[in-house]
C-alpha positions as MATLAB code, in Angstrom:
seq = 'MKWNRKSLFFSVLLSALVLSTIPTDAMAAATFKDVNEQHWASESVEWASNQGLTKGYPDGTFAPDKPITEAQFVTMLVRFDCSSPDSFPSSAGEHKAAGNYRYLTRNNIPLDGQSSNFSKDWPLKRGTAARIIAAYQGVDLSEAQAVYYMYMNDLATGASVSNTFKDFRPNDSLTRAEAVDLLHRISNTGACDLVGLSKRPTGSDNGKYPLPKGFKDDGTAYFPSPETNTKPPVGSTPPSYTANVDVEKKELIANGIDQTFITVSFCTGKSDSYEESLPFRVTSRHKAQITGDTGNQNKYTSVFFSDGPEVTVAVTAPKSTKALTDTITFQYDGPSGSSSVCMKKSVDVQLTYQPQAEVRIDVETVDHLQRNEKTSYITASIVRPGGERATNFNGRIRFTSSGSSYTWNEYVTVVNGRATAVLTRPWYGFELTDDLTVEVVDWNTWQSSDLQSILNQTHHHEIFYPGDMRLNPACTSEKPEIAFIIDSSGSMRRSDPTDARKKETDKLITALNAPVNIAAKFNSRGIHLATGAPDTVKSSLYRIDASGGTNIASGMKEAFSKFSGTGPKVAILLTDGKSGESQINAMITEAKTKGIAVFTIGLGNPQQLNETLLRKIALETGGTYYHVADSKEIASTYQSILDEITCGIKGQTCSATSQVFSSPLLEFRGNDFFMSTDVRSNCDIAKVIVRFQSNQGDIDYELVDRGQNHYKLTRGLQELVDLRLFDEGLFIAYDRNNKQIGDPKRVIIKGK';
ca = [
      47.076   24.937   -6.145;
      49.220   22.994   -3.928;
      51.869   24.647   -1.851;
      55.402   24.265   -3.169;
      58.239   25.349   -0.888;
      60.457   26.177   -3.866;
      58.701   29.529   -4.315;
      61.102   32.384   -3.711;
      64.499   30.689   -3.342;
      65.995   32.411   -6.366;
      64.448   35.800   -5.697;
      65.846   36.109   -2.200;
      69.418   35.506   -3.302;
      70.052   39.039   -4.491;
      68.654   40.530   -1.351;
      71.163   38.518    0.640;
      74.128   38.965   -1.689;
      73.743   42.603   -2.647;
      71.840   44.143    0.205;
      73.452   42.164    3.003;
      75.219   45.233    4.331;
      71.887   46.793    5.253;
      71.153   46.141    8.956;
      68.048   44.182    9.959;
      66.411   43.982   13.380;
      68.340   41.709   15.736;
      65.678   40.463   18.111;
      67.230   37.197   19.221;
      69.987   36.835   21.771;
      73.419   36.212   20.298;
      74.460   32.560   20.094;
      78.179   33.213   19.513;
      80.404   35.596   21.435;
      81.323   37.569   18.314;
      77.675   38.075   17.248;
      75.836   40.340   19.684;
      72.237   41.551   19.517;
      73.282   44.634   17.565;
      74.832   42.633   14.748;
      72.715   42.906   11.594;
      72.600   39.104   11.154;
      72.253   38.003   14.799;
      68.777   36.558   14.371;
      69.805   34.601   11.277;
      72.964   33.298   12.941;
      71.012   32.037   15.949;
      68.390   30.488   13.667;
      71.061   28.655   11.655;
      72.617   27.333   14.850;
      69.270   26.145   16.209;
      68.462   24.370   12.940;
      71.797   22.575   12.904;
      73.013   24.308    9.744;
      76.189   25.538   11.443;
      78.019   24.983   14.728;
      80.528   27.813   14.516;
      84.115   27.379   15.666;
      85.481   25.548   18.754;
      86.401   28.840   20.433;
      82.717   29.867   20.537;
      82.895   32.296   17.631;
      80.986   32.374   14.361;
      83.265   34.719   12.363;
      80.385   36.459   10.560;
      82.606   38.539    8.266;
      84.853   35.649    7.264;
      84.392   34.430    3.662;
      82.508   31.147    3.453;
      84.204   28.361    1.527;
      82.456   26.435   -1.210;
      82.532   23.262    0.912;
      80.940   25.067    3.858;
      78.206   26.473    1.608;
      77.639   23.032    0.057;
      77.246   21.519    3.534;
      74.730   24.196    4.515;
      72.758   23.685    1.284;
      72.459   19.930    1.839;
      71.376   20.420    5.451;
      68.878   23.028    4.283;
      67.431   20.891    1.452;
      64.075   19.532    2.637;
      64.173   16.692    0.096;
      67.405   15.048    1.271;
      69.143   13.736    4.388;
      71.137   16.297    6.368;
      74.416   14.960    4.977;
      75.914   12.301    2.728;
      78.849   10.161    3.945;
      82.383   10.468    2.602;
      84.815    7.602    2.215;
      88.043    7.233    4.172;
      90.702    9.639    2.912;
      88.194   11.880    1.121;
      87.365   15.488    1.883;
      84.728   15.539    4.630;
      82.243   17.201    2.247;
      82.837   14.745   -0.627;
      79.528   12.942   -0.089;
      77.611   16.207   -0.170;
      79.437   17.205   -3.356;
      78.441   13.922   -5.008;
      74.778   14.529   -4.151;
      74.711   18.067   -5.559;
      76.765   17.073   -8.604;
      74.260   14.305   -9.412;
      71.776   17.152   -9.688;
      74.212   19.050  -11.950;
      74.862   21.933   -9.558;
      77.944   23.841  -10.884;
      80.649   23.335   -8.236;
      84.364   23.923   -8.756;
      85.258   21.640   -5.858;
      83.874   18.496   -7.455;
      87.007   18.186   -9.576;
      89.442   20.017   -7.295;
      89.923   19.536   -3.557;
      91.747   22.871   -3.482;
      88.609   24.646   -4.715;
      86.486   23.080   -1.995;
      88.240   25.140    0.661;
      88.541   28.359   -1.361;
      86.198   31.335   -0.639;
      82.956   31.281   -2.633;
      82.414   34.271   -4.928;
      79.062   36.063   -5.163;
      78.738   35.452   -8.885;
      79.425   31.742   -8.436;
      76.872   31.609   -5.640;
      74.302   33.102   -8.018;
      74.948   30.287  -10.526;
      74.721   27.653   -7.777;
      71.400   28.953   -6.495;
      70.020   29.304  -10.025;
      70.864   25.654  -10.718;
      69.461   24.648   -7.330;
      66.229   26.287   -8.520;
      66.345   24.533  -11.905;
      67.759   27.289  -14.162;
      70.998   26.776  -16.145;
      72.616   30.217  -16.480;
      76.089   31.616  -16.920;
      77.227   34.119  -14.328;
      76.261   37.332  -16.139;
      72.876   35.976  -17.172;
      72.167   34.882  -13.596;
      72.852   38.413  -12.362;
      70.782   39.927  -15.176;
      67.897   37.584  -14.401;
      67.831   38.947  -10.867;
      67.903   42.567  -11.999;
      65.311   42.003  -14.704;
      62.841   40.485  -12.257;
      63.403   43.285   -9.735;
      64.871   40.833   -7.248;
      67.601   43.259   -6.162;
      69.604   46.311   -7.159;
      73.322   46.830   -7.394;
      75.525   48.529   -4.839;
      74.713   51.849   -6.534;
      71.984   52.814   -8.978;
      73.707   51.662  -12.171;
      72.551   48.012  -12.004;
      75.389   46.590  -14.091;
      77.193   43.286  -13.828;
      80.189   45.017  -12.260;
      77.937   46.859   -9.804;
      76.826   43.465   -8.481;
      80.421   42.821   -7.318;
      80.410   39.193   -8.541;
      84.082   38.628   -7.665;
      83.639   39.552   -3.989;
      83.491   36.686   -1.505;
      80.236   35.691    0.163;
      80.567   36.029    3.943;
      79.368   33.521    6.519;
      76.813   35.993    7.872;
      75.453   36.649    4.379;
      75.153   32.905    3.740;
      73.076   32.113    6.844;
      70.981   35.247    6.365;
      70.232   34.057    2.826;
      69.073   30.640    4.047;
      67.047   32.195    6.874;
      65.187   34.425    4.431;
      64.583   31.499    2.109;
      63.246   29.483    5.041;
      60.704   32.211    5.730;
      59.334   31.753    2.192;
      59.127   27.965    2.492;
      61.538   27.405   -0.418;
      63.870   24.602    0.618;
      63.590   21.727   -1.908;
      66.374   21.078   -4.410;
      65.222   21.133   -8.075;
      68.568   20.887   -9.900;
      69.313   20.535  -13.607;
      68.596   17.616  -15.928;
      72.023   17.821  -17.589;
      75.516   19.237  -17.082;
      75.432   23.057  -16.645;
      76.479   24.877  -19.816;
      74.407   28.053  -19.673;
      71.742   26.435  -21.852;
      69.104   28.883  -20.616;
      71.167   31.993  -21.473;
      69.106   32.631  -24.594;
      66.072   33.259  -22.449;
      67.855   36.213  -20.825;
      69.763   38.215  -23.515;
      71.952   40.868  -21.892;
      70.997   44.495  -22.598;
      73.424   46.999  -24.055;
      75.836   48.299  -21.446;
      75.190   45.543  -18.928;
      78.804   44.326  -18.790;
      80.250   47.838  -19.210;
      80.784   50.414  -16.495;
      77.778   52.466  -17.539;
      74.167   52.122  -16.547;
      72.066   49.351  -18.090;
      68.332   49.788  -18.567;
      65.816   46.977  -18.501;
      62.117   46.517  -19.181;
      59.861   46.703  -16.144;
      59.559   43.320  -14.397;
      56.406   41.290  -14.458;
      54.871   39.878  -11.305;
      54.929   36.091  -10.958;
      52.393   34.435   -8.682;
      53.597   30.837   -8.480;
      56.881   29.052   -7.815;
      58.628   27.081  -10.555;
      58.541   23.305  -10.250;
      60.006   20.415  -12.152;
      62.176   20.527  -15.210;
      60.614   23.557  -16.890;
      62.890   26.546  -16.139;
      61.177   29.648  -14.784;
      61.249   32.795  -16.875;
      59.484   36.081  -17.108;
      56.727   34.466  -19.209;
      55.283   31.993  -16.744;
      55.832   29.800  -13.724;
      54.979   26.109  -13.782;
      53.737   23.834  -10.988;
      53.650   20.114  -11.849;
      52.131   17.736   -9.311;
      54.333   14.858  -10.534;
      56.518   14.609  -13.628;
      56.570   10.809  -14.068;
      53.354    8.848  -14.608;
      52.553    5.175  -15.039;
      51.659    4.480  -18.681;
      48.369    2.759  -17.834;
      45.641    5.052  -19.186;
      44.642    6.014  -15.629;
      47.521    7.709  -13.804;
      47.052   11.467  -13.750;
      48.924   14.644  -12.845;
      47.875   18.273  -12.485;
      49.782   21.075  -14.198;
      49.247   24.737  -13.305;
      50.882   27.415  -15.452;
      50.852   30.958  -14.055;
      51.151   33.532  -16.816;
      51.833   37.159  -16.095;
      48.954   39.159  -17.552;
      50.589   42.576  -17.414;
      48.053   43.657  -14.797;
      48.483   43.952  -11.057;
      45.059   42.499  -10.273;
      43.758   39.985  -12.800;
      42.244   37.249  -10.628;
      38.698   37.928  -11.846;
      39.621   37.485  -15.538;
      39.365   34.293  -17.570;
      41.472   33.962  -20.730;
      41.621   31.198  -23.394;
      44.688   28.956  -23.752;
      45.200   26.013  -26.088;
      46.817   23.018  -24.385;
      48.293   20.217  -26.514;
      49.960   16.871  -25.791;
      52.585   15.724  -28.308;
      51.889   12.058  -27.468;
      48.120   12.603  -27.482;
      47.615   12.130  -23.760;
      44.119   12.865  -22.510;
      43.746   16.396  -21.113;
      40.988   17.456  -18.727;
      40.448   21.127  -17.969;
      38.053   23.709  -16.647;
      34.811   21.990  -17.656;
      35.739   18.709  -15.972;
      35.078   16.843  -19.223;
      37.777   14.609  -20.639;
      39.144   16.029  -23.877;
      41.356   14.856  -26.691;
      45.040   15.639  -26.837;
      44.408   19.299  -27.735;
      41.699   21.707  -26.648;
      41.092   25.269  -25.435;
      40.803   25.866  -21.695;
      40.025   29.036  -19.766;
      42.272   30.436  -17.062;
      41.507   31.214  -13.427;
      42.909   34.730  -13.487;
      46.560   34.306  -14.536;
      46.540   30.524  -13.944;
      45.683   27.651  -16.282;
      45.148   24.271  -14.599;
      44.715   20.996  -16.484;
      44.865   17.318  -15.602;
      46.899   15.054  -17.903;
      46.165   11.315  -18.013;
      48.993    9.078  -19.206;
      48.251    6.914  -22.270;
      48.567    3.134  -22.182;
      51.975    2.070  -23.469;
      54.410   -0.806  -23.115;
      57.261    1.569  -23.991;
      58.559    4.562  -22.061;
      57.463    7.880  -23.565;
      58.540   11.478  -23.042;
      55.721   13.922  -23.678;
      55.601   17.693  -24.138;
      52.495   19.522  -22.924;
      52.309   22.934  -24.616;
      50.326   25.902  -23.270;
      49.659   28.678  -25.812;
      47.515   31.813  -25.456;
      44.563   31.468  -27.861;
      42.772   34.808  -27.560;
      42.814   37.979  -29.674;
      46.393   39.122  -30.245;
      45.659   42.679  -29.212;
      44.366   41.661  -25.779;
      47.433   39.723  -24.613;
      50.383   41.174  -22.751;
      53.955   40.632  -23.922;
      54.560   37.949  -21.333;
      51.668   35.770  -22.575;
      52.840   35.601  -26.173;
      55.414   32.871  -25.576;
      54.180   29.304  -25.344;
      55.169   27.191  -22.339;
      56.349   23.580  -22.675;
      56.160   21.094  -19.795;
      57.946   17.727  -19.965;
      56.243   14.566  -18.662;
      57.449   10.958  -18.708;
      55.194    7.896  -19.045;
      56.740    4.667  -17.726;
      55.178    1.195  -18.176;
      55.242   -0.820  -14.962;
      53.379   -3.620  -13.232;
      50.841   -2.568  -10.614;
      48.580   -3.742   -7.847;
      45.703   -1.367   -8.531;
      43.434   -0.833   -5.512;
      39.836    0.407   -5.765;
      37.502    0.972   -2.802;
      33.726    1.366   -2.709;
      32.084    2.098    0.657;
      28.417    1.563    1.536;
      26.797    3.093    4.643;
      24.513    1.024    6.887;
      23.408    3.818    9.195;
      20.654    1.833   10.901;
      23.246   -0.728   12.034;
      25.931    1.926   12.675;
      28.241    0.198   10.219;
      30.199    0.908    7.066;
      31.104   -1.795    4.554;
      34.044   -1.311    2.190;
      34.520   -3.473   -0.907;
      38.253   -3.476   -1.664;
      39.325   -4.753   -5.076;
      42.974   -5.396   -5.924;
      43.752   -5.877   -9.622;
      46.985   -7.359  -10.969;
      48.020   -5.135  -13.887;
      50.816   -5.822  -16.361;
      53.119   -3.083  -17.747;
      51.073   -1.138  -20.287;
      47.866   -1.096  -18.238;
      46.243   -4.443  -19.138;
      44.847   -6.617  -16.346;
      46.621   -9.983  -15.932;
      43.495  -12.116  -16.435;
      45.441  -15.418  -16.404;
      47.270  -14.710  -13.145;
      46.750  -17.347  -10.452;
      47.521  -16.580   -6.842;
      46.286  -15.168   -3.547;
      46.311  -11.686   -2.065;
      46.548  -10.826    1.612;
      44.605   -7.779    2.797;
      45.442   -6.117    6.129;
      43.584   -3.237    7.789;
      44.989   -0.979   10.513;
      41.482   -0.394   11.929;
      39.102   -2.652   13.821;
      36.355   -4.451   11.909;
      33.547   -6.928   12.451;
      34.336   -9.051    9.412;
      37.425   -9.205    7.271;
      38.414  -11.913    4.789;
      42.197  -11.582    4.928;
      43.324  -14.049    2.228;
      41.494  -13.881   -1.116;
      42.061  -15.915   -4.296;
      42.750  -13.971   -7.491;
      40.135  -14.646  -10.187;
      40.431  -13.129  -13.662;
      43.230  -10.892  -12.374;
      41.188   -9.526   -9.461;
      40.578  -10.218   -5.784;
      37.915   -8.482   -3.680;
      37.871   -8.327    0.110;
      34.952   -7.097    2.208;
      35.526   -5.072    5.361;
      32.662   -4.197    7.705;
      33.491   -1.876   10.571;
      31.519   -0.239   13.380;
      30.750    3.422   12.712;
      30.525    5.994   15.496;
      30.350    9.080   13.294;
      33.914   10.301   13.830;
      36.453   11.004   11.093;
      38.670    7.988   10.473;
      41.629    7.096    8.265;
      42.350    3.412    7.655;
      45.729    2.332    6.291;
      45.117   -0.662    4.049;
      47.947   -3.062    3.185;
      47.813   -5.396    0.168;
      50.379   -8.122   -0.581;
      50.525  -10.832   -3.271;
      51.474  -13.937   -1.271;
      51.063  -16.893   -3.686;
      51.501  -17.108   -7.462;
      52.593  -19.285  -10.363;
      56.123  -18.300  -11.344;
      55.683  -19.038  -15.056;
      52.837  -16.518  -15.284;
      54.572  -13.645  -13.576;
      57.877  -12.860  -15.303;
      56.770   -9.286  -16.046;
      55.193   -8.852  -12.603;
      58.260   -9.407  -10.431;
      58.304   -5.802   -9.210;
      54.947   -6.201   -7.411;
      55.513   -9.647   -5.885;
      56.761   -9.953   -2.314;
      56.057   -6.239   -1.915;
      53.712   -4.406    0.445;
      51.283   -2.008   -1.233;
      49.509    0.657    0.837;
      46.225    2.438    0.245;
      44.593    5.015    2.513;
      40.823    4.908    3.063;
      39.395    8.137    4.464;
      36.000    8.151    6.155;
      34.765   11.723    6.760;
      32.895   12.258   10.007;
      29.150   12.719   10.217;
      27.738   16.241   10.501;
      25.786   16.422   13.762;
      23.725   19.108   15.470;
      24.145   19.220   19.244;
      20.606   18.673   20.635;
      21.511   20.505   23.848;
      21.980   23.787   21.994;
      18.948   26.039   21.741;
      20.322   28.899   19.631;
      17.947   30.174   16.972;
      18.725   28.689   13.581;
      20.062   31.422   11.308;
      19.282   32.341    7.760;
      22.400   30.859    6.152;
      24.216   31.388    2.846;
      26.853   29.189    1.236;
      29.233   31.075   -1.101;
      31.312   28.455   -2.910;
      34.343   28.957   -5.164;
      33.694   27.555   -8.640;
      36.892   28.778  -10.339;
      39.104   26.654  -12.579;
      41.727   26.019   -9.900;
      39.153   24.135   -7.820;
      39.576   21.138  -10.107;
      42.985   20.624   -8.517;
      42.197   21.921   -5.017;
      39.056   19.798   -4.641;
      39.289   16.861   -7.086;
      36.640   14.810   -5.214;
      34.061   17.647   -5.017;
      34.149   17.523   -1.214;
      32.891   21.111   -1.013;
      29.613   20.046   -2.665;
      29.170   16.825   -0.669;
      29.936   18.413    2.697;
      27.767   21.476    2.003;
      24.890   19.081    1.335;
      25.540   17.354    4.681;
      25.753   20.651    6.571;
      22.458   21.893    5.114;
      20.835   18.618    6.205;
      22.287   18.736    9.717;
      21.380   22.370   10.391;
      17.945   22.124    8.737;
      17.539   25.902    8.707;
      14.262   27.210    7.266;
      16.016   29.583    4.842;
      19.139   28.522    2.929;
      20.969   30.435    0.187;
      23.485   28.971   -2.265;
      25.724   30.990   -4.581;
      28.822   30.112   -6.571;
      31.447   32.346   -8.125;
      34.139   32.193  -10.757;
      34.663   35.257  -12.935;
      31.221   36.357  -11.745;
      28.808   35.452   -8.978;
      25.798   33.242   -9.722;
      22.788   32.666   -7.455;
      21.905   28.966   -7.335;
      18.844   28.720   -5.087;
      17.112   30.076   -1.980;
      14.654   28.189    0.193;
      14.200   25.000    2.186;
      17.061   22.486    2.575;
      15.953   20.112   -0.201;
      15.493   22.970   -2.673;
      18.973   24.339   -2.114;
      20.705   20.940   -1.938;
      19.336   20.045   -5.357;
      21.108   23.093   -6.842;
      24.602   22.214   -5.611;
      25.354   20.025   -8.648;
      25.789   23.273  -10.604;
      28.984   24.047   -8.671;
      31.779   23.291  -11.142;
      35.358   24.431  -11.804;
      35.964   26.996  -14.546;
      36.992   30.619  -15.012;
      38.461   33.231  -12.678;
      37.966   34.092   -8.991;
      35.627   37.008   -8.243;
      34.916   36.562   -4.538;
      33.135   39.895   -4.151;
      30.653   39.050   -6.903;
      29.726   35.807   -5.154;
      29.266   37.632   -1.844;
      27.077   40.240   -3.546;
      24.782   37.591   -5.047;
      24.330   35.834   -1.701;
      23.934   38.983    0.420;
      21.164   40.252   -1.863;
      19.012   37.204   -0.990;
      18.935   37.736    2.789;
      15.490   38.983    3.781;
      14.716   38.048    7.402;
      15.217   39.969   10.639;
      16.776   37.127   12.622;
      20.420   36.008   12.797;
      22.257   35.766    9.479;
      25.333   33.667    8.665;
      27.370   33.208    5.484;
      30.078   30.607    4.817;
      32.616   31.619    2.156;
      34.930   28.900    0.767;
      37.718   29.730   -1.713;
      41.142   28.542   -2.871;
      42.366   31.788   -4.435;
      42.720   35.538   -4.343;
      40.494   38.351   -5.564;
      40.268   42.144   -5.742;
      40.444   43.703   -2.276;
      38.554   46.949   -2.889;
      35.364   45.178   -3.983;
      35.581   42.791   -1.023;
      35.940   45.715    1.390;
      32.627   47.008    0.063;
      31.066   43.597    0.765;
      32.436   43.651    4.330;
      30.648   46.958    4.847;
      27.412   45.493    3.477;
      27.708   42.426    5.719;
      28.169   44.628    8.793;
      25.197   46.775    7.785;
      22.927   43.739    7.326;
      24.268   41.895   10.388;
      25.728   38.953    8.439;
      28.441   36.971   10.254;
      30.804   35.636    7.585;
      32.830   32.478    8.260;
      35.698   32.147    5.778;
      37.541   28.998    4.674;
      40.798   29.157    2.714;
      41.464   25.882    0.886;
      44.910   24.703   -0.206;
      48.277   26.432   -0.421;
      48.453   29.443    1.943;
      50.750   31.220   -0.537;
      47.948   31.192   -3.118;
      45.425   32.628   -0.645;
      44.980   36.154    0.651;
      44.677   34.912    4.226;
      44.983   38.425    5.609;
      41.877   39.454    3.694;
      39.958   36.279    4.591;
      40.767   36.839    8.272;
      39.648   40.456    7.941;
      36.288   39.414    6.470;
      35.670   37.031    9.374;
      36.985   39.307   12.123;
      35.038   42.406   11.097;
      31.743   40.566   10.591;
      31.825   38.333   13.681;
      32.813   35.066   12.009;
      35.932   32.874   12.165;
      38.626   32.127    9.579;
      39.703   28.512    8.958;
      42.557   27.310    6.784;
      42.026   23.865    5.227;
      45.128   22.288    3.674;
      43.251   19.407    2.016;
      39.656   19.240    0.809;
      38.971   16.188    2.977;
      39.260   18.514    6.005;
      36.180   20.490    4.904;
      33.904   18.116    6.858;
      35.558   18.721   10.235;
      35.746   22.456    9.536;
      32.031   22.579    8.725;
      31.343   20.740   12.003;
      33.296   23.406   13.906;
      31.278   26.157   12.213;
      28.032   24.288   12.946;
      28.943   24.098   16.648;
      29.786   27.790   16.735;
      26.645   29.109   15.061;
      24.251   26.845   17.004;
      25.972   26.536   20.387;
      28.203   29.583   20.514;
      31.210   27.274   20.953;
      34.308   28.733   19.320;
      35.770   26.165   16.957;
      39.055   24.521   17.911;
      40.608   24.866   14.470;
      43.482   22.550   15.342;
      41.606   19.830   17.202;
      41.339   17.387   14.292;
      44.324   15.277   13.333;
      43.993   16.110    9.655;
      44.109   19.816   10.457;
      47.367   19.606   12.428;
      49.639   17.620   10.101;
      50.051   17.890    6.340;
      52.037   15.374    4.245;
      53.653   13.446    7.145;
      56.331   11.016    5.938;
      58.375    8.168    7.430;
      60.746    6.572    4.926;
      63.914    4.508    4.624;
      66.299    6.085    2.099;
      69.416    4.003    1.647;
      71.305    4.055    4.938;
      69.182    6.856    6.390;
      65.730    7.178    7.914;
      63.730   10.261    6.951;
      60.977   11.835    9.117;
      59.134   15.011    8.084;
      55.802   16.822    8.183;
      54.241   20.211    7.579;
      51.966   21.635   10.294;
      49.171   24.191   10.472;
      50.412   27.765   10.841;
      47.797   28.837   13.402;
      48.048   25.905   15.812;
      50.807   27.421   18.008;
      52.863   24.241   17.696;
      56.148   24.315   19.590;
      57.301   20.703   19.196;
      56.661   17.674   16.982;
      57.751   14.145   17.860;
      57.508   10.807   16.095;
      56.698    7.914   18.432;
      57.304    4.233   17.749;
      55.331    2.005   20.119;
      56.476   -1.388   21.393;
      55.817   -3.729   24.307;
      59.144   -2.662   25.801;
      58.130    1.017   25.814;
      57.732    3.978   23.501;
      60.617    5.360   21.442;
      60.364    9.091   20.655;
      62.327   11.249   18.215;
      61.868   15.029   18.217;
      61.871   16.642   14.774;
      63.774   19.837   13.976;
      61.812   22.987   13.131;
      63.175   23.933    9.692;
      61.008   27.048    9.392;
      57.810   27.821    7.453;
      55.875   25.208    9.508;
      58.114   22.370    8.275;
      59.594   19.820   10.709;
      62.223   17.301    9.673;
      64.747   14.836   11.070;
      67.122   12.566    9.152;
      69.333   10.059   10.933;
      71.641    7.278    9.835;
      70.359    3.790   10.601;
      73.315    3.206   12.904;
      72.086    6.092   15.095;
      68.599    4.632   15.621;
      66.973    1.582   17.095;
      66.085   -1.026   14.490;
      63.088    0.733   12.952;
      62.635   -2.108   10.466;
      60.853   -3.873   13.322;
      58.076   -1.278   13.102;
      55.394   -0.815   10.449;
      54.199    2.629   11.518;
      54.855    5.651   13.698;
      52.776    8.360   15.381;
      53.243   12.076   14.734;
      52.350   14.080   17.862;
      52.308   17.884   18.231;
      52.723   19.892   21.454;
      52.336   23.535   22.456;
      54.806   25.597   24.503;
      53.378   24.171   27.737;
      54.052   20.642   26.465;
      50.319   20.052   26.062;
      49.343   17.782   23.194;
      47.538   19.451   20.284;
      44.899   17.297   18.613;
      45.241   13.551   18.144;
      48.329   11.666   16.929;
      48.630   10.988   13.197;
      49.383    7.359   12.361;
      51.747    7.010    9.372;
      52.937    3.851    7.608;
      56.718    3.530    7.132;
      57.792    3.491    3.471;
      60.820    1.927    1.806;
      61.186   -1.123    4.085;
];
């Protein structure tokens, strides 16, 4: 359930286009002399100026009511797109927006100005803007169908109550104020990545949205009630009223190992269906291996059960020396009478399997706790296109570690297509991430004609060492009776693929060593696992799996019923989803009655969590809420909870590096250098910089806050120092008092 910033881009469009005449609160001071605090779009105008989306006019005005030209809107879209540089260069004699047009046209965005310079500087119509945004979001629609799609999904209403095509006023010009307000609203949803179309726009998706009678007439058109979608569309599968699709990655290596997660969110016709689990048959046309809710690897077709409205499966690419295009089909497989209208259509997801040479890196780590050491055995395999190891390859591999170590054999000879290096490092118990670099440095040319793509290249692999769980011996607080309430729903297969929640719960039980421990899991229902001494409860954790829906209240009920003592009581609730609020409110009341302090952990995408409810559970019962973006952060979060319940020390939820930054990236892209990261929402971060360290001094670049906790900066190489001299950079976060938050995050530069 990873977060995807594409979520509500399309849905906000109508609000901006049709309802833009409705005033909103103007809380920010006006940036331009013709936009005062009372102007309905003042906050959005100032935001757009601060983000570098617009500079206004030389006379200090913004001209909010002036129609925006297509070229101006194109420029704003490119600057807004989180997946691209802020602009693309134009050649001498070209229109200044020509480079931006080429970028959007490569993604098949319907633009009149691509073939006509005159059209570039002509006002953009509302109906045309709807088509542009639909294509930006991955949906190929004609103008009327784009408007109907918005009405049908209850994304907006017309200027009056008739809700017709004419009532939308598609031929009116989009104003500059409406344009920046649109982007501001989209920013607040996190939807900023360009999806685009796979082919030239022709209205190929029109058949998915047939126009109702009267829609293009002057009368009133009537539509079926909209369904509620819970996930943003991703990839090449167009969104519709039947389902939304989230694909982790659309292109896999055809090696029999590479894997991607697919989550399809069906509308169930019910407003609250998270506790349900429904059957769906999932099939691969090219017989790729599919793994679902049980965690067992299945053949190319099998039945899987949903987590509420969501079906999550992992698809493993087959071995192949030829490129393949696969279709993964999701089809409801339950009784026909129990399905809603929007589940009756099957959903197809396109994947591509590409054969390519690889340096495959595997790591096995052994703890030597008595010597305070960890030893990692790092094996690099030379793999030919199609997934077979190059057993006759002769050469050497150079291994480089970013961390300190006692022993490290840097150059290793390849034997039978493999080379293994041994790294032994001191271990002090603190969380550590090591950036490993692997490079093939010597080889026989006649053996490597199909391996050229991996030779003379640097290959990176991250090794994460979770910190030890430690009890502070100076703390004398009474050990509580403690319950662990762990999400076991189907979506956990994607949210926690390494089963960190089981491993770290085991470590926490050992560290605390409380006399009474309670373990419960929940999917569509709560299940008591064990109660008793640490070893008894730890031995039951293997039963935590990933299948079915998300019934948080049922899990809480099972755990709360096992508390029996009169001393302090603590429960830790970990989930990656949503659940019915009324039942949870009843559990909050029970926790308060029994004196149970509930610490809540929300794992994964905040948009898929009911964080308000999780905070409420913690606040009203005396616990603390933690958001964990990645399952590897569970260890540090558990340590914070351990400190709080034994020492009374309130956890610093943003003290760990991994809890401040999410998906930091430094990358060369053509003639530009791209820097970006997401940050934790509750860390009160005011500034993010990237620092490049050298003997001549540090070089800092401050990233731009693009909204929704996303920071980004793209600069042309001619504007920067020669960053090709550096291998890595440090991401550093600061609060409003310029005080550093947490530790820097070291990131390897890509694309050199």
